[in-house]
Amino acid sequence: MITVALLVLGGSLLAAGSASATAGVEALPDRVGTPPLGTLRITDPFPIGAAAVAVSGFGGDDTGSVAVVDATSGRYRVHRVGVTAPAGEVVLLSPDGTRLAHQWSDDQWSNGQGSDDQRRTGAAVIDLGDRPVQTVGPGVSDSVLTRPLGWSPDGSRLVLVDSVPRTPDRSAYRAVVSLVDVASGSVRELATTDDDATAPVPGYAVAFTADGRRLALQLGTELTIVDLATDRRHTLDLPAGRTLAGKGAWQPDGGRLTLVEHDGDDWRLIGVDPATGTEAPGQRLPAVTDMLAVRLLGWQPGGAAVVVAYQPGPTGRSSYPSLGQRISYGHVGGVQLMSLAPGETTPTVRMTAADGVRAIDVADRALATGMVRPGQEPSGWPGPRFWLWPAVGLVVAALLLPVAYRAVGVRRRLPTDHP
């Protein structure tokens, strides 16, 4: 019976995420689905090692969960964050896809028990191979909420934003942006703002050059370029309607910085000189139309930009004044991954997501290969965790049944007393 239970569990594992015909090729899947009930967690045995894609928002406006898809096969794993957790915004895949970072606080694991003064916060970093969980930060000691904003290209550092109360009644907060070394915990403060209107927009506010030397950081309409080696910096004032395009905003050679501009629900990417902010010459990329927002993830070898396009939900479009509101779960109907190639007139859809997926992140390494492989929808069968307890029940029954049988046999053989 133990063997039967293990076969049930193993068979469920294969059904929930078997390898595709292109297993072993690190690339983007051309479609992603939603994991079934009982899918293994990223901290369970049988780790995937590295992910190409992370998705969230499936199954409801706020499930508090994120799913990752294996970089070389169709295996899915899930992780419960415990709070609203948009992938690519506050849940971030490391550039090589081997780690996942997200906000963390005591409240997520203690059901809100304890006072705000006692609450600890930081960013959780989970290794998708060895599966340990590390806590990084906060950037400042009096923070009540820490969120990751971006990874450095080599995965050694995280940009964090901390919310710090400005008043005793906690009616106002300041945002402190810091660069934190993941291994040592050393902190370098980058910027601070007391105005909610200038707080960084997750998913858009931070971009590193490929060599990790320079960092672009947007707070409100101010875009600051920081040379991390010398700490020299300068600030550009962005016109209304333009914002840093996302984590892939620097072009691969670091010569131009990419902004995103929209007119209603039509979006286009603009390359600018990082020293002056003036539009730089070059081939135009196709516009993306009829979308709530687009976010730039990076560049493929041929020069195409890869963006996440946020499709409008049933509440409509064009009525949200801020970018943060546009990409809110409740307003997004779905997402697609598109490439915008120089000289083309229309975008090309590279990856479609199942109904209900409202946010997405892609590992830089999977994007940089320029390869797209056939995706694999998860099996409709419940995953291994669904079958775990029934399997345990079978094992327990198999162990107890012989004991019970022997007990009944002994009772039958006992002599009967006659008066």
C-alpha positions as a printed Julia matrix, in Angstrom:
419×3 Matrix{Float64}:
   0.0     0.0     0.0
   2.91    2.36    0.67
   4.07    1.75   -2.88
   0.58    2.53   -4.19
   0.5     5.79   -2.23
   3.87    6.86   -3.57
   2.81    6.02   -7.12
  -0.3     8.16   -6.7
   1.83   11.05   -5.48
   4.46   10.62   -8.19
   1.88   10.28  -10.94
   0.19   13.43   -9.76
   3.53   15.23   -9.88
   4.07   14.25  -13.5
   0.54   15.18  -14.5
   0.81   18.6   -12.89
   3.93   19.64  -14.76
   5.52   17.18  -17.16
   8.38   18.22  -19.41
   7.62   19.44  -22.9
   9.31   18.35  -26.1
  11.66   21.34  -25.77
  12.74   20.56  -22.21
  16.26   21.73  -21.48
  16.0    24.87  -23.62
  15.97   28.02  -21.51
  13.41   30.23  -23.21
  10.1    31.99  -22.8
   6.98   29.84  -23.12
   4.53   31.14  -25.69
   1.67   30.73  -23.23
   1.2    30.33  -19.5
  -1.73   28.94  -17.59
  -2.89   28.93  -14.01
  -1.75   26.23  -11.58
  -4.33   23.69  -10.4
  -5.33   23.08   -6.81
  -2.59   21.21   -5.0
   0.34   22.42   -7.12
   3.66   22.02   -5.33
   5.07   25.09   -3.6
   8.43   26.55   -4.48
   9.73   25.47   -1.06
   8.59   21.84   -1.5
  10.78   18.95   -2.7
  11.38   18.62   -6.46
  12.5    22.29   -6.86
  12.56   23.8   -10.35
  15.91   25.57   -9.89
  15.14   28.54  -12.13
  12.0    30.15  -13.52
  11.4    31.95  -16.8
   8.11   33.56  -15.8
   6.16   34.53  -12.69
   2.43   35.28  -12.82
  -0.13   36.43  -10.29
  -3.69   37.68   -9.96
  -5.16   34.34  -11.03
  -8.42   33.23   -9.48
  -9.56   36.57   -8.06
  -8.75   40.2    -7.4
  -6.39   39.37   -4.54
  -5.38   35.77   -4.06
  -2.07   36.7    -2.44
  -0.35   33.99   -4.48
   2.21   33.88   -7.27
   3.09   31.04   -9.66
   6.44   30.48  -11.36
   7.07   28.49  -14.54
  10.25   26.46  -15.03
  12.81   28.08  -17.33
  13.33   24.88  -19.35
  10.08   22.91  -19.03
   6.41   23.25  -18.21
   6.59   22.7   -14.46
   4.66   25.12  -12.26
   5.22   26.0    -8.6
   3.21   28.32   -6.36
   4.02   30.58   -3.44
   1.66   32.19   -0.97
   2.79   35.74   -0.23
  -0.16   36.56    2.02
  -0.83   40.06    0.68
  -1.63   41.57   -2.69
   1.35   40.42   -4.75
   1.54   41.59   -8.38
   4.34   39.79  -10.22
   6.84   42.21  -11.74
   5.75   44.99   -9.41
   6.36   43.86   -5.81
   7.12   40.17   -6.48
  10.3    40.08   -8.55
  12.22   37.3   -10.27
  15.99   37.7   -10.05
  17.71   38.34  -13.39
  18.81   34.7   -13.67
  15.41   33.4   -12.51
  16.84   31.46   -9.56
  15.33   33.6    -6.78
  12.07   35.33   -5.98
  11.82   38.49   -3.85
   8.69   39.9    -2.26
   7.61   42.07    0.63
   7.47   40.46    4.03
   6.25   41.43    7.5
   5.28   39.73   10.72
   1.62   40.5    10.01
   1.63   38.11    7.05
   2.39   35.18    9.32
   0.83   36.27   12.65
  -2.66   37.28   11.46
  -1.94   40.88   12.4
  -1.17   40.18   16.06
   1.17   42.55   17.82
   1.48   46.34   17.65
   2.88   48.32   14.75
   5.87   49.21   16.93
   6.7    45.52   17.29
   6.16   44.56   13.68
   9.21   43.55   11.67
   9.36   44.08    7.94
  11.73   43.44    5.06
  11.95   41.59    1.77
  11.88   37.81    1.6
  14.26   36.21   -0.93
  13.52   32.58   -1.81
  15.96   30.38   -3.69
  14.16   28.23   -6.28
  16.88   25.58   -6.15
  18.08   25.12   -2.58
  14.76   26.52   -1.27
  16.01   28.53    1.74
  14.21   31.78    2.61
  16.31   34.82    3.48
  15.07   38.13    4.88
  16.71   41.3     3.54
  16.35   44.81    4.92
  14.53   46.96    5.79
  16.46   49.9     4.46
  15.64   51.99    7.54
  14.97   50.8    11.07
  11.65   52.6    11.61
  10.01   51.18    8.47
   6.53   49.69    8.75
   6.43   48.3     5.21
   9.24   47.22    2.88
   8.77   46.41   -0.82
  11.35   45.41   -3.42
  11.52   47.63   -6.5
  14.27   46.02   -8.56
  17.22   43.63   -8.74
  20.71   44.63   -9.82
  21.78   42.8   -13.03
  24.1    40.44  -11.16
  21.48   39.65   -8.51
  23.68   40.83   -5.64
  21.59   43.85   -4.64
  17.95   44.85   -4.26
  16.4    48.29   -4.45
  13.88   48.56   -1.61
  11.31   51.21   -0.74
  10.33   51.63    2.91
   7.27   53.4     4.28
   8.18   55.37    7.42
   5.56   57.18    9.57
   5.96   60.97    9.62
   3.36   61.6    12.32
   2.62   59.89   15.66
  -0.85   58.85   14.48
   0.64   57.39   11.28
  -1.57   59.51    9.07
   1.34   60.44    6.82
   4.39   58.55    5.59
   7.63   59.2     3.8
   9.1    56.82    1.24
  12.78   55.92    1.57
  14.48   54.2    -1.37
  17.61   52.18   -0.57
  20.04   49.85   -2.26
  20.66   46.76   -0.11
  23.33   44.1    -0.52
  21.54   40.75   -0.32
  24.48   38.83    1.15
  25.81   41.32    3.71
  22.7    43.4     4.4
  24.62   46.66    3.96
  22.35   49.58    3.07
  22.89   52.62    0.87
  20.15   55.24    0.9
  19.3    56.57   -2.56
  16.38   58.97   -2.12
  13.52   59.99    0.12
  10.19   61.75   -0.45
   7.47   62.97    1.89
   4.8    63.33   -0.79
   2.55   60.38   -1.66
   2.25   61.77   -5.18
   5.99   61.31   -5.71
   6.27   57.82   -4.23
   7.85   55.3    -6.64
   5.49   53.27   -8.82
   6.38   49.55   -8.43
   7.37   47.97  -11.72
   8.31   51.28  -13.33
  10.43   53.31  -10.95
  13.82   51.54  -11.17
  16.12   50.48  -14.01
  19.8    49.43  -13.98
  22.22   49.56  -16.88
  23.39   46.12  -18.01
  26.75   46.57  -16.26
  25.04   47.6   -13.01
  27.0    50.86  -12.84
  24.13   53.31  -13.32
  20.64   53.39  -11.88
  17.62   55.34  -13.1
  15.1    56.16  -10.36
  11.83   58.03  -10.86
   9.99   59.81   -8.04
   7.0    61.8    -9.29
   8.07   63.65  -12.44
  11.74   63.67  -11.43
  14.03   61.07  -13.01
  17.41   60.77  -11.31
  20.39   59.04  -12.9
  22.85   57.77  -10.29
  26.39   56.6   -11.0
  26.69   53.95   -8.29
  30.49   53.86   -8.47
  31.02   57.58   -7.88
  27.62   58.62   -6.45
  27.46   61.38   -9.05
  23.87   62.07  -10.06
  21.72   64.38  -12.1
  17.97   64.84  -12.32
  15.68   65.26  -15.32
  12.18   66.75  -15.19
   9.84   64.57  -17.23
   6.91   66.15  -19.08
   3.38   65.07  -18.23
   2.42   61.73  -19.71
   5.95   60.31  -19.78
   7.47   57.91  -17.28
  10.38   55.51  -16.96
   9.35   52.47  -19.0
  10.23   49.73  -16.49
  13.14   47.54  -15.45
  14.29   47.2   -19.09
  14.38   50.95  -19.68
  18.12   51.12  -20.41
  18.98   49.98  -23.9
  21.62   47.2   -23.89
  24.58   49.49  -24.63
  23.52   51.98  -21.95
  23.53   54.83  -24.46
  19.82   55.57  -24.32
  17.1    55.45  -21.73
  13.55   54.46  -22.65
  10.44   56.27  -21.49
   6.86   55.26  -22.07
   4.31   57.82  -23.23
   0.58   57.4   -23.64
  -2.24   59.23  -25.3
  -5.37   57.8   -23.73
  -4.97   54.05  -24.22
  -2.32   54.21  -26.96
   1.28   53.73  -25.81
   4.69   54.17  -27.36
   8.3    53.8   -26.24
  10.65   56.77  -26.63
  14.45   56.64  -26.44
  16.04   59.67  -24.76
  19.54   60.9   -24.02
  20.07   60.13  -20.3
  22.18   63.27  -19.9
  19.62   65.74  -21.27
  16.3    63.92  -21.53
  15.91   64.95  -25.17
  14.51   62.4   -27.61
  17.33   60.49  -29.27
  17.34   59.65  -32.99
  16.68   56.08  -34.02
  14.13   53.74  -35.49
  10.67   54.05  -34.06
   9.06   51.08  -32.42
   5.43   50.2   -33.12
   2.82   51.66  -30.79
   0.65   49.5   -28.53
  -3.01   50.48  -28.73
  -6.12   49.98  -26.62
  -4.27   48.95  -23.46
  -4.4    50.21  -19.9
  -0.61   50.29  -19.71
   2.6    48.78  -21.01
   5.76   48.0   -19.03
   9.17   47.39  -20.6
  10.91   44.19  -19.45
  13.98   44.22  -21.68
  15.41   43.72  -25.15
  15.86   40.72  -27.4
  19.09   40.17  -29.37
  17.61   41.56  -32.6
  16.76   44.9   -30.99
  13.1    44.27  -30.25
  11.69   45.62  -26.99
   9.61   43.18  -24.94
   6.72   44.67  -22.97
   3.88   43.53  -20.77
   0.59   44.9   -22.06
  -2.22   45.28  -19.51
  -5.61   44.63  -21.06
  -8.63   46.53  -19.7
 -11.11   44.75  -17.48
 -14.88   45.05  -17.39
 -14.76   48.43  -15.63
 -13.51   50.08  -18.81
 -10.48   52.27  -19.52
  -9.11   55.81  -19.7
 -10.76   56.77  -16.41
  -7.79   56.16  -14.13
  -5.61   59.21  -13.49
  -2.49   57.39  -12.3
  -0.37   54.58  -13.66
  -0.67   52.73  -10.36
  -4.46   52.72  -10.67
  -4.31   51.52  -14.26
  -2.35   48.38  -13.33
  -4.34   47.62  -10.19
  -5.73   44.06  -10.15
  -9.32   45.29  -10.04
  -8.94   47.22  -13.28
  -6.87   44.74  -15.32
  -8.61   42.1   -17.4
  -5.5    40.21  -18.5
  -1.92   40.56  -19.72
   0.07   39.7   -22.82
   3.78   39.71  -23.59
   4.56   41.61  -26.81
   7.69   42.4   -28.79
   8.1    45.75  -30.52
  10.61   45.43  -33.34
  12.26   48.37  -35.14
  10.75   48.94  -38.56
   7.58   47.0   -37.79
   4.19   48.7   -37.71
   2.43   46.48  -35.21
   3.46   44.57  -32.08
   3.93   40.81  -32.1
   2.36   38.77  -29.31
   5.06   36.51  -27.84
   3.19   35.03  -24.92
  -0.44   34.79  -23.96
  -1.65   34.28  -20.41
  -4.68   32.37  -19.25
  -7.83   34.21  -18.25
  -7.47   35.73  -14.82
  -3.7    36.36  -14.89
  -3.31   40.06  -14.11
   0.42   40.55  -13.61
   3.61   39.01  -14.95
   7.38   39.11  -14.58
  10.05   37.56  -16.79
  13.62   36.61  -15.84
  16.19   38.65  -17.76
  18.21   35.55  -18.68
  15.22   33.84  -20.31
  14.41   37.03  -22.2
  17.98   37.54  -23.41
  18.08   34.21  -25.25
  15.59   35.57  -27.77
  13.99   32.13  -27.87
  10.31   31.29  -27.46
   9.26   27.69  -26.91
   5.84   26.05  -26.98
   4.19   26.61  -23.62
   2.43   23.97  -21.63
  -0.87   24.45  -19.83
  -0.88   22.84  -16.4
  -2.78   19.6   -16.12
  -6.42   19.84  -15.12
  -5.78   17.2   -12.48
  -5.21   18.37   -8.91
  -1.54   18.59   -7.99
   0.49   16.51   -5.53
  -0.48   18.51   -2.47
  -4.14   17.65   -3.1
  -3.33   13.94   -3.05
  -0.88   14.09   -0.17
  -3.3    13.56    2.71
  -5.34   10.84    0.95
  -2.0     9.13    0.26
  -1.02    9.46    3.91
  -4.4     8.04    4.87
  -3.79    5.01    2.66
  -0.38    4.48    4.23
  -1.8     4.72    7.76
  -4.61    2.37    6.85
  -2.11   -0.09    5.36
  -0.11   -0.04    8.59
  -3.07   -0.32   10.96
  -5.12   -2.91    9.08
  -2.81   -5.89    9.89
  -2.73   -4.83   13.54
  -6.51   -4.67   13.68
  -6.79   -8.02   11.86
  -4.47   -9.69   14.35
  -6.38   -8.2    17.27
  -9.67   -9.58   15.94
  -8.04  -13.0    15.35
  -6.7   -13.15   18.9
 -10.09  -12.23   20.31
 -11.75  -15.03   18.37
  -9.24  -17.58   19.69
  -9.67  -16.62   23.35
 -11.46  -19.38   25.39
 -15.07  -18.73   26.33
 -16.03  -19.11   29.97
 -19.12  -21.29   30.66
 -21.03  -21.23   33.91
